[in-house]
Short mmCIF file of C-alpha atoms and ligand atoms in Angstrom, two decimals:
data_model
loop_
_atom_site.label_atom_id
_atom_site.label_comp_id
_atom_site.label_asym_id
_atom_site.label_seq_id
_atom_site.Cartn_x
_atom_site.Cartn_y
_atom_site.Cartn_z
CA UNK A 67 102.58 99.50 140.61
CA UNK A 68 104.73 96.28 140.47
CA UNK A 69 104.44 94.03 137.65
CA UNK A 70 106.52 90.54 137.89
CA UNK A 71 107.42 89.18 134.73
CA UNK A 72 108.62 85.26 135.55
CA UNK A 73 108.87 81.95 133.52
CA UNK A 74 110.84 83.75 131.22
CA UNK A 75 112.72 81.34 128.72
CA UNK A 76 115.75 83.32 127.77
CA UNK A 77 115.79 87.14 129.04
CA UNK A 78 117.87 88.67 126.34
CA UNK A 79 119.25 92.58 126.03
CA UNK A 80 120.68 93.02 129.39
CA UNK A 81 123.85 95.54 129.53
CA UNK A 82 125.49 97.32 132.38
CA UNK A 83 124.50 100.80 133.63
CA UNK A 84 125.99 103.41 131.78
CA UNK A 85 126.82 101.50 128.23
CA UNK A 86 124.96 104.16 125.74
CA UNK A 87 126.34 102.22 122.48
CA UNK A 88 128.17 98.76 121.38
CA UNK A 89 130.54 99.48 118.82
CA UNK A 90 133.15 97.11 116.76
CA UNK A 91 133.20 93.37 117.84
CA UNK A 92 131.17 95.02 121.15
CA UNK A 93 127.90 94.41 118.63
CA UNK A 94 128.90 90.11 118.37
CA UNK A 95 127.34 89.67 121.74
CA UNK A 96 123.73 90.12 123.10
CA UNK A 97 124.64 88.95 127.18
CA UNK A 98 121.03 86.70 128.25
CA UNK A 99 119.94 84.80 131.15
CA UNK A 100 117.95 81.49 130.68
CA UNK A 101 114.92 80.63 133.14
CA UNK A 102 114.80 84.10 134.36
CA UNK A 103 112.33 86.78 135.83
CA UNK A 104 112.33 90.51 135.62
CA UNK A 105 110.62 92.87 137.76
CA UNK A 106 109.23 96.34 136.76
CA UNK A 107 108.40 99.23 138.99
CA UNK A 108 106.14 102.15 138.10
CA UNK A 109 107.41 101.37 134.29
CA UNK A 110 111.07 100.95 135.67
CA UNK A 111 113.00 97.83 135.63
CA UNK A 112 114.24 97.55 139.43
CA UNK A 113 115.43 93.90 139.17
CA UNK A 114 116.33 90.61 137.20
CA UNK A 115 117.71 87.56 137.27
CA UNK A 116 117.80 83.51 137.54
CA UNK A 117 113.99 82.50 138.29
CA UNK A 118 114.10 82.14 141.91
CA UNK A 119 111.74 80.00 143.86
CA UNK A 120 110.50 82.70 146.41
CA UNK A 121 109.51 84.90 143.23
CA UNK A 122 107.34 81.88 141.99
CA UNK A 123 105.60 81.35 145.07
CA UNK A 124 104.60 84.94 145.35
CA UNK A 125 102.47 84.75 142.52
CA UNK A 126 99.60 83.26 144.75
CA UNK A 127 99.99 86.60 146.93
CA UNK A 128 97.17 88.44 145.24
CA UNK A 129 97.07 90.76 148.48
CA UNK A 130 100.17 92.69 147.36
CA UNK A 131 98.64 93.96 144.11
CA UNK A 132 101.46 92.69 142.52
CA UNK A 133 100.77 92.28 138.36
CA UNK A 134 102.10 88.56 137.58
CA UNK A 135 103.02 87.95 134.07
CA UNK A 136 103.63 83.71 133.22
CA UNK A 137 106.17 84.54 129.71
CA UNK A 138 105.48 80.69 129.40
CA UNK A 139 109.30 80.37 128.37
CA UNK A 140 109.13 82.97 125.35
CA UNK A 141 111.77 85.33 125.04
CA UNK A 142 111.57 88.51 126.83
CA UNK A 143 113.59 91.46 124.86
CA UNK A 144 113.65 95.35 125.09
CA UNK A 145 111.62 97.09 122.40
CA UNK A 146 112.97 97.70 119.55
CA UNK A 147 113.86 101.83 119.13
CA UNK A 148 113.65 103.35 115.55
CA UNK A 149 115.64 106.31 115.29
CA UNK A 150 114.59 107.35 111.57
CA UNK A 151 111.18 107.58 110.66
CA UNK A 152 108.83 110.40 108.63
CA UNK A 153 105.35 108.64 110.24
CA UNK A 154 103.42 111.77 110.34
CA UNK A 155 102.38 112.15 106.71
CA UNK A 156 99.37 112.64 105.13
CA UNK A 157 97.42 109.73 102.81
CA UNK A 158 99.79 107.84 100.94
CA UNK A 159 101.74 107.20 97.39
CA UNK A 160 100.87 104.61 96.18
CA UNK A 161 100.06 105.72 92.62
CA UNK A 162 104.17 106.28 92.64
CA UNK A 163 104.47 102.90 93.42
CA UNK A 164 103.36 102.08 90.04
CA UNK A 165 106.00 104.33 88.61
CA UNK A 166 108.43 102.59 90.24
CA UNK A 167 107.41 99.34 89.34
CA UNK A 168 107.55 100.80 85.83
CA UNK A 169 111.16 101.40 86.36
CA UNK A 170 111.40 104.97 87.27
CA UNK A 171 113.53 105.65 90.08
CA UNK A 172 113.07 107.73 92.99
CA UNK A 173 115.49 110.19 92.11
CA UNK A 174 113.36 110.50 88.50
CA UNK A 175 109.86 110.46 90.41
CA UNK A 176 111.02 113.07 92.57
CA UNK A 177 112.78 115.45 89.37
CA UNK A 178 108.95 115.32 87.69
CA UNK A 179 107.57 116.92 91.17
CA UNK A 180 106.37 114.08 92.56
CA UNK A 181 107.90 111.99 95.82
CA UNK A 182 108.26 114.27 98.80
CA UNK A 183 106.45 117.26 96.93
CA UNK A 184 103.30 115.12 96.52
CA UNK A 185 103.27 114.38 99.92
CA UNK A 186 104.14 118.12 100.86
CA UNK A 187 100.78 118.80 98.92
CA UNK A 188 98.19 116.33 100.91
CA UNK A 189 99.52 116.98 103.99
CA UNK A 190 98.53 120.95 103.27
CA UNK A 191 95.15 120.08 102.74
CA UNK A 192 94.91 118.16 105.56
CA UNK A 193 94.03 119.51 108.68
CA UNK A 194 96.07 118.81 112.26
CA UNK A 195 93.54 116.68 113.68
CA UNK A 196 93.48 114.37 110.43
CA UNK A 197 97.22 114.39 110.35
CA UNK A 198 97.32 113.34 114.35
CA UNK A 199 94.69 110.59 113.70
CA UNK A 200 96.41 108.69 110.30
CA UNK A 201 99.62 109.50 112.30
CA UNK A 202 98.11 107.30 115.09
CA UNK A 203 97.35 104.56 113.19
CA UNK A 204 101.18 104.02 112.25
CA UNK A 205 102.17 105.02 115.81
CA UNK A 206 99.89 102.35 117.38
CA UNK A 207 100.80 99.69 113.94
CA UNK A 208 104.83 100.30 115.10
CA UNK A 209 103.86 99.68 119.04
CA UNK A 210 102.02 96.79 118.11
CA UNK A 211 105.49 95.25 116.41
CA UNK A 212 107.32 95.45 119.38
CA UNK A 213 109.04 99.38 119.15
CA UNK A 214 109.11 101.06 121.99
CA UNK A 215 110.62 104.54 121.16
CA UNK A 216 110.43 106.41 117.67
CA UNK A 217 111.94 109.63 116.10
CA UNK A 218 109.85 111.53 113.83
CA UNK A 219 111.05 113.68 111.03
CA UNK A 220 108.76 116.98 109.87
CA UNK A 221 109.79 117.59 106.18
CA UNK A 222 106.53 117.12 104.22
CA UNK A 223 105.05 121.03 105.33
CA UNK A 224 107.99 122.23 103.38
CA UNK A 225 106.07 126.22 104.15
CA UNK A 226 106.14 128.35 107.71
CA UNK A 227 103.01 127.27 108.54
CA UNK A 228 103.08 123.50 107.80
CA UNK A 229 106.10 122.76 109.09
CA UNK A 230 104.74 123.87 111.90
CA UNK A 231 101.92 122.27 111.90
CA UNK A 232 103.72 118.65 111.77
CA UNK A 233 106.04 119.74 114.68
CA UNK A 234 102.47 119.80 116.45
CA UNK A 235 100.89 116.97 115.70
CA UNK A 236 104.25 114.98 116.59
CA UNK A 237 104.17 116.85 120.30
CA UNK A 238 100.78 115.45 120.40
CA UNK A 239 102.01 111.80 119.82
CA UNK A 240 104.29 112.52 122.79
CA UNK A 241 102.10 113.91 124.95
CA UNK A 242 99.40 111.01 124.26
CA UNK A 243 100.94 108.11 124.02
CA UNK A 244 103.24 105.81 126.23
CA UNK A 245 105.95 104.93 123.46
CA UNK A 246 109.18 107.52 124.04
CA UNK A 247 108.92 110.08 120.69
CA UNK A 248 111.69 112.20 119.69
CA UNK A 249 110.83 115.14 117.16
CA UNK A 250 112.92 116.07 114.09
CA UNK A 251 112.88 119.31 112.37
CA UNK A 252 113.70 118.32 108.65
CA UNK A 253 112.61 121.51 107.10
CA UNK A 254 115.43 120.80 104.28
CA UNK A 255 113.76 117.70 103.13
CA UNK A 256 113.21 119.21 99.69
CA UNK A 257 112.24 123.02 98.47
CA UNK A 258 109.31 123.99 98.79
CA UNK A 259 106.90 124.43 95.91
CA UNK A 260 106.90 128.05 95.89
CA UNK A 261 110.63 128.46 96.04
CA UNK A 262 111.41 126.16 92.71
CA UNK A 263 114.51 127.50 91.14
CA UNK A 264 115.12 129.87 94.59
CA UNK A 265 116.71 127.32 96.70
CA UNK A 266 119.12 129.46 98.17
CA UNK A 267 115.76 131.77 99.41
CA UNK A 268 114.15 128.31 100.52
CA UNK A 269 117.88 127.41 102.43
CA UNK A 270 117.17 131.32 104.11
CA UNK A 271 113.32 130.74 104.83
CA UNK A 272 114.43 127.80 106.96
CA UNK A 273 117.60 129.77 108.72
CA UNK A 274 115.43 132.89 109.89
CA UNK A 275 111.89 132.12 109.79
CA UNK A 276 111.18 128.34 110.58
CA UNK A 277 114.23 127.76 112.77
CA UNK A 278 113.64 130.26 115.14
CA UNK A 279 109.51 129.87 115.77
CA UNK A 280 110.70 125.77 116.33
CA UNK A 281 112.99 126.58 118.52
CA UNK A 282 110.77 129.33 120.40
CA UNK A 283 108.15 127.06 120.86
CA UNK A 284 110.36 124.53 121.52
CA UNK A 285 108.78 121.84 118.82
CA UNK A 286 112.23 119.96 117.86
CA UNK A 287 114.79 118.06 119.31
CA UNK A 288 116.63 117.55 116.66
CA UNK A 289 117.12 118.94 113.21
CA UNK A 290 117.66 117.32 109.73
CA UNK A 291 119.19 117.99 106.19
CA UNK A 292 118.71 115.56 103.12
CA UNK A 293 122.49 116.61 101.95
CA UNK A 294 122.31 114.46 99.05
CA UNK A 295 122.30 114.72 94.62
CA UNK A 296 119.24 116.74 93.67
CA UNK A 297 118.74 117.81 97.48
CA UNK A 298 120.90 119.97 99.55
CA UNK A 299 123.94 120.37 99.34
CA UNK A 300 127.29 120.29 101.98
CA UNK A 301 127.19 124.30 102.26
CA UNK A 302 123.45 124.78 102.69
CA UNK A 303 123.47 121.34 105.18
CA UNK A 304 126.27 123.86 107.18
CA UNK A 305 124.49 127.04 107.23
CA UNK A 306 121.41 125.19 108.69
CA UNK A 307 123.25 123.32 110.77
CA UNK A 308 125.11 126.23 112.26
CA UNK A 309 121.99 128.21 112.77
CA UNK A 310 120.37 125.41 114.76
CA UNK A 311 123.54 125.30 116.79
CA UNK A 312 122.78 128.64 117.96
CA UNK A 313 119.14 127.06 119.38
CA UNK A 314 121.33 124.42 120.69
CA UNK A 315 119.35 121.78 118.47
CA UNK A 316 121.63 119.05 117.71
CA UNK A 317 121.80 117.11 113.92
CA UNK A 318 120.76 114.01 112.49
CA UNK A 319 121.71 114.05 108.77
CA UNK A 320 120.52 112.22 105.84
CA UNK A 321 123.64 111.56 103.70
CA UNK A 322 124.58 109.15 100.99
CA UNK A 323 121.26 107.40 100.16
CA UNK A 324 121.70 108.69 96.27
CA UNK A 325 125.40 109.45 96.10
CA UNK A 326 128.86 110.13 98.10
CA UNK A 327 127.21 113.44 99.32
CA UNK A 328 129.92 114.64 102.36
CA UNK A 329 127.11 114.67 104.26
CA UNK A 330 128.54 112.71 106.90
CA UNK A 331 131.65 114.63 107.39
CA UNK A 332 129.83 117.62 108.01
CA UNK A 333 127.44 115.90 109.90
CA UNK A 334 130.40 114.75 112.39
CA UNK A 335 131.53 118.68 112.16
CA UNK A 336 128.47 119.47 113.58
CA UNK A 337 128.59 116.49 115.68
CA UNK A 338 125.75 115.06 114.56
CA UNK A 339 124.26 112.38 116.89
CA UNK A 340 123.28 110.45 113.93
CA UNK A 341 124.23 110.20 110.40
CA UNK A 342 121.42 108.28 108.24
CA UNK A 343 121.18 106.09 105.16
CA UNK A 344 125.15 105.90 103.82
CA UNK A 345 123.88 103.52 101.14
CA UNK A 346 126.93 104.76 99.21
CA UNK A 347 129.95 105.30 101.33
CA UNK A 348 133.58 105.17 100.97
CA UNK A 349 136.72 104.50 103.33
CA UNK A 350 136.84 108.36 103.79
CA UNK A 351 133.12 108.14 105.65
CA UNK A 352 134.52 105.20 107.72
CA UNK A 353 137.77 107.22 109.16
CA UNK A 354 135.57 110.41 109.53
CA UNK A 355 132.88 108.99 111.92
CA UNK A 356 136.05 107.20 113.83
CA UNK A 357 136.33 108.70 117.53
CA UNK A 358 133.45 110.66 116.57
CA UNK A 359 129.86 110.53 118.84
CA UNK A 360 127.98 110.31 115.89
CA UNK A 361 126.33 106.66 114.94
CA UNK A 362 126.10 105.72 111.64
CA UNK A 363 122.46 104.41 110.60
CA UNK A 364 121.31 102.52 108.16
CA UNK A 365 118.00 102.06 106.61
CA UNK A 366 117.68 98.24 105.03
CA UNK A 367 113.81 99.25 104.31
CA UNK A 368 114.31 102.13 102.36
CA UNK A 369 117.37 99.79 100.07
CA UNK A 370 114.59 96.70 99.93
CA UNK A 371 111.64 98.82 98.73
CA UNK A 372 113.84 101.20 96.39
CA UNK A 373 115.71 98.54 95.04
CA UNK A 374 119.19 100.52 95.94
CA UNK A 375 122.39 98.98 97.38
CA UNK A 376 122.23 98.69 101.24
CA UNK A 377 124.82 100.14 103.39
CA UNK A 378 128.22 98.50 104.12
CA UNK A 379 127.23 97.45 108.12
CA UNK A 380 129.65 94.82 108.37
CA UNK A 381 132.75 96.98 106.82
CA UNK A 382 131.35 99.80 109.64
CA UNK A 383 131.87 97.04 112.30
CA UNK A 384 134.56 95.65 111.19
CA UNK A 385 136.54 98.80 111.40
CA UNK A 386 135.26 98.98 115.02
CA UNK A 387 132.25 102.05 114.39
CA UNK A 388 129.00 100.91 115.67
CA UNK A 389 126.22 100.34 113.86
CA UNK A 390 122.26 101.23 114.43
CA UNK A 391 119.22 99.93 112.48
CA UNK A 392 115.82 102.35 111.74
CA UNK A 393 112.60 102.42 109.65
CA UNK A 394 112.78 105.25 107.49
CA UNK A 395 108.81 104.48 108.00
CA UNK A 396 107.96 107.23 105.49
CA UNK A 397 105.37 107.24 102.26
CA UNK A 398 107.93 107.73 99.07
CA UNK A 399 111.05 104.96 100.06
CA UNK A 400 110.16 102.32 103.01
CA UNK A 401 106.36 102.60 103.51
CA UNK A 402 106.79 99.84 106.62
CA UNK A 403 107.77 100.40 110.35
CA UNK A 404 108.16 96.27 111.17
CA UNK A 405 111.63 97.07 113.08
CA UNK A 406 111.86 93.19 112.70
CA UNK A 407 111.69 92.89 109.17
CA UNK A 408 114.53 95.73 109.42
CA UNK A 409 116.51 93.33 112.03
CA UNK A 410 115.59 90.59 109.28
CA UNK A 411 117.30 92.56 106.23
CA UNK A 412 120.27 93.17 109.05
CA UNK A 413 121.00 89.58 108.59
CA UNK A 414 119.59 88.61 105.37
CA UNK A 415 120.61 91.15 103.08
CA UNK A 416 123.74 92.87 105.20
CA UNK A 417 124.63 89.65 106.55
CA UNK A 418 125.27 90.78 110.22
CA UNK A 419 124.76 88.29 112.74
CA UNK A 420 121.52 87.85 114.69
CA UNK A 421 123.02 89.77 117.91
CA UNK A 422 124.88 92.52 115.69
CA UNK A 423 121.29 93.39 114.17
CA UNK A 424 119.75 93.06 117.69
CA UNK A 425 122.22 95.65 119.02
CA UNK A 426 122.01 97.71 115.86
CA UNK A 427 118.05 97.78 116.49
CA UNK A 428 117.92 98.34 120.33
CA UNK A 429 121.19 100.09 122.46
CA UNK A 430 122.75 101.68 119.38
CA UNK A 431 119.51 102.79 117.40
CA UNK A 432 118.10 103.90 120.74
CA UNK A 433 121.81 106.21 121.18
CA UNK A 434 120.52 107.19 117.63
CA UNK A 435 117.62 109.35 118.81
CA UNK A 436 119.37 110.30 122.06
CA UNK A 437 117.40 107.63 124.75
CA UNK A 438 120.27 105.07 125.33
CA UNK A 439 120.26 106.35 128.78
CA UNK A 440 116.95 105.24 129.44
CA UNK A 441 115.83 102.56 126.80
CA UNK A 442 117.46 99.61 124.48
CA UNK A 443 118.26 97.20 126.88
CA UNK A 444 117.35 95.10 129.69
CA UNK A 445 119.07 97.45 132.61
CA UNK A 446 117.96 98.38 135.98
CA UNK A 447 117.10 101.62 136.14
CA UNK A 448 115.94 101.63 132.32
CA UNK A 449 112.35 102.16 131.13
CA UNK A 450 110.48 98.82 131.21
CA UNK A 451 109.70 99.04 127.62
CA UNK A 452 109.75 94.93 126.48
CA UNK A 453 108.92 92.61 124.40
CA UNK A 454 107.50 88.91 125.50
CA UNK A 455 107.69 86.13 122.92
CA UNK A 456 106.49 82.83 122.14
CA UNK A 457 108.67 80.12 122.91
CA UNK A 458 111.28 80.31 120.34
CA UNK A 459 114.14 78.12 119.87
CA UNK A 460 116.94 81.13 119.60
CA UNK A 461 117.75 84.75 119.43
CA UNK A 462 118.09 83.95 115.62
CA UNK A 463 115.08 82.57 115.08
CA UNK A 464 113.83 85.99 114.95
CA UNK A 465 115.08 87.25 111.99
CA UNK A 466 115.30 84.06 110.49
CA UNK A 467 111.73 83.52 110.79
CA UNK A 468 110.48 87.20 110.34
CA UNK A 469 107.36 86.80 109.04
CA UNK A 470 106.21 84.16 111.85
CA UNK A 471 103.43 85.69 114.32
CA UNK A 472 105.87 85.62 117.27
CA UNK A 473 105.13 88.59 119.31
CA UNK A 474 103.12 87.38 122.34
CA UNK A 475 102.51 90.86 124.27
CA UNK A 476 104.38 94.21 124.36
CA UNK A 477 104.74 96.04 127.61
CA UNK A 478 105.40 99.75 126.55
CA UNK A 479 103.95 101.57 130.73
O1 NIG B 286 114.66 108.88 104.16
N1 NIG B 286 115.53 110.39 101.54
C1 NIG B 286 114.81 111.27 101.99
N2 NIG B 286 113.72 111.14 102.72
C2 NIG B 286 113.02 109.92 102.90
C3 NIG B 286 112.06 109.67 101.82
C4 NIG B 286 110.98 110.60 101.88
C5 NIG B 286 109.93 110.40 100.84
O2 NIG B 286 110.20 109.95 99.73
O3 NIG B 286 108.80 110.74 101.17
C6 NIG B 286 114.01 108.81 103.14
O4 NIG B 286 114.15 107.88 102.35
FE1 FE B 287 114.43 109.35 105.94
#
């Protein structure tokens, strides 16, 4: 199947084979081509460039089965690719969100049992199917926004059994749907209910019983540790860590949302591919992650909704380190997926520039969850996973005008 995409206004995104991440003063530019067409092969992106005449006039050659698509001079941009999210969760919390409005904090909501143990409790009354179909909702809510590939953490089973049982339902979401899915093991979000005061056992639980059954049925790509104040702590985040070495599961750490946790320097021990939220970092987090592989993420949704401080981008970049964008899509701290809003709080609230917080929310959040290879930019070779716009005025008017209806269509094959 060919589809032709042509009266494209400004094709924006495009980067040479074989760039996985932008990093440094690499972010300041997003490379586009004005007037342009792209063409997509069984999903694939074979071929792009200045509109050409010839292209044009094959549009009345309905004999080829060629797809035409007129982008009546909107923008056409790759999907956006969140690389942190916790989407598959069961009901919501919103009666916390009246706590917090009250002035608790989530550190405070989550010390009286609430936050993640709430949601560990729905989500064990709810069965798999239930979980797949409310999952769904969010998965086909993001798609609709314009992302085109999303990690998803586990972390709310918190027992054997339900920890399992998310690991399923996000296979599911790959198996049924077109948009790229990456699966997180985050056993070590918090302990589990029935190991209150036993953390050490709970730390155990997830070294020889759930590691090994994920791994044997092969259910995560990835695994997680919130290494944070009141969570888990460096050691524990290293025994797990270690053990899911042995499975050859690589990390993606949560570190420094509520304090300076050292979970990023044991995340880049580990060589993490990603370490997440860094809300509070310090110049030692900056000169460990240099000349590592791991990209430092950070979640402007979780800072908005929360009400915390957001993460130092611009110091990152201007040190050189790249940068990536996500979600945190997840019920307790950033109940939103819009991966534009998130590009908007890039340049509102972090003050990067339009094309740093493009790059931080395609190439480098897409190296995030391990798909640069094949998605976050407009490459040949890459899946065709785009966005089409309405005729905007600039790359900047995106952000700038975030909560504008500008998404025309999104092609996710
Ligand atoms: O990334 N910080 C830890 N985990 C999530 C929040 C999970 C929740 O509160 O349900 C986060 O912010
Ligand atoms: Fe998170």
């Amino acid at each position: 199947m060919k589809t032709i995409i042509y009266n494209i206004g400004t094709l924006a995104g495009i980067l040479p084979e074989g760039v996985l991440k932008l990093e440094g003063a690499e972010m300041n530019h997003v490379e586009c081509i004005e007037n342009a067409y792209l063409v997509i092969e069984d999903g694939i992106i074979t071929e792009f460039g200045s509109e050409d005449e010839s292209i044009i006039k094959t549009q009345d050659s309905v004999k080829t089965g060629t797809e035409y698509i007129d982008a009546k001079g909107g923008f056409v941009l790759p999907c956006f690719c969140d690389s942190h999210t916790h989407i598959v969760y069961a009901g919501c919390r919103d009666g916390e969100f009246r706590d917090k409005i009250a002035g608790l904090s989530y550190e405070e909501i989550a010390a009286r049992g609430g936050g993640i143990l709430n949601s560990a409790d729905l989500l064990h009354e709810t069965s798999e199917d239930e979980l797949y179909r409310q999952a769904m909702v969010r998965v086909n809510e993001i798609m609709a926004m314009g992302t085109g590939a999303v990690e998803i953490k586990s972390g709310y089973g918190l027992t054997v059994e339900d920890e399992l049982k998310m690991l399923r339902v996000i296979r599911r979401i790959k198996e049924t749907c077109p948009i790229t899915v990456k699966a997180n093991f985050l056993g070590a979000h918090a302990v589990g209910r029935a190991y209150k005061g036993r953390q050490g056992e709970y730390v155990d639980l997830i070294c020889d019983e759930m590691l090994p059954k994920v791994a044997e049925e092969g259910l995560a790509d990835y695994v997680d540790v919130f290494c944070d104040k009141g969570f888990f702590t460096v050691e524990e985040t290293a025994k797990i860590l270690k053990k899911a070495a042995e499975y050859g599961i690589r990390p993606k750490i949560h570190a420094n949302e509520l304090e300076v946790s050292g979970g990023v320097q044991v995340g880049v021990e580990y060589d993490a591919l990603s370490v997440d939220h860094l809300e509070k970092t310090t110049e030692a987090e900056i000169e460990a992650l240099r000349g590592s592989n791991t990209m430092p993420t950070m979640l402007p949704g979780c800072s908005f909704f929360l009400g915390i401080p957001y993460g130092n981008a611009k110091g990152y970049i201007e040190a050189g380190l790249p940068v990536a964008l996500a979600s945190d899509y997840n019920p307790g701290s950033s109940p939103s997926g819009n991966m534009r809003f998130v590009m908007a709080l890039g340049c509102i609230r972090m003050r990067l520039t339009p094309e740093q917080s493009f790059n931080a929310c395609t190439i480098n959040s897409a190296y995030a969850m391990g798909v640069s290879d094949i998605l976050g930019s407009i490459t040949v070779g890459k899946k065709a996973n785009v966005i089409i716009t309405k005729p905007v005025p600039s790359l900047a008017f995106i952000p700038y005008s975030h909560q504008t209806p500008i998404i025309e269509r999104v092609l996710i094959p």
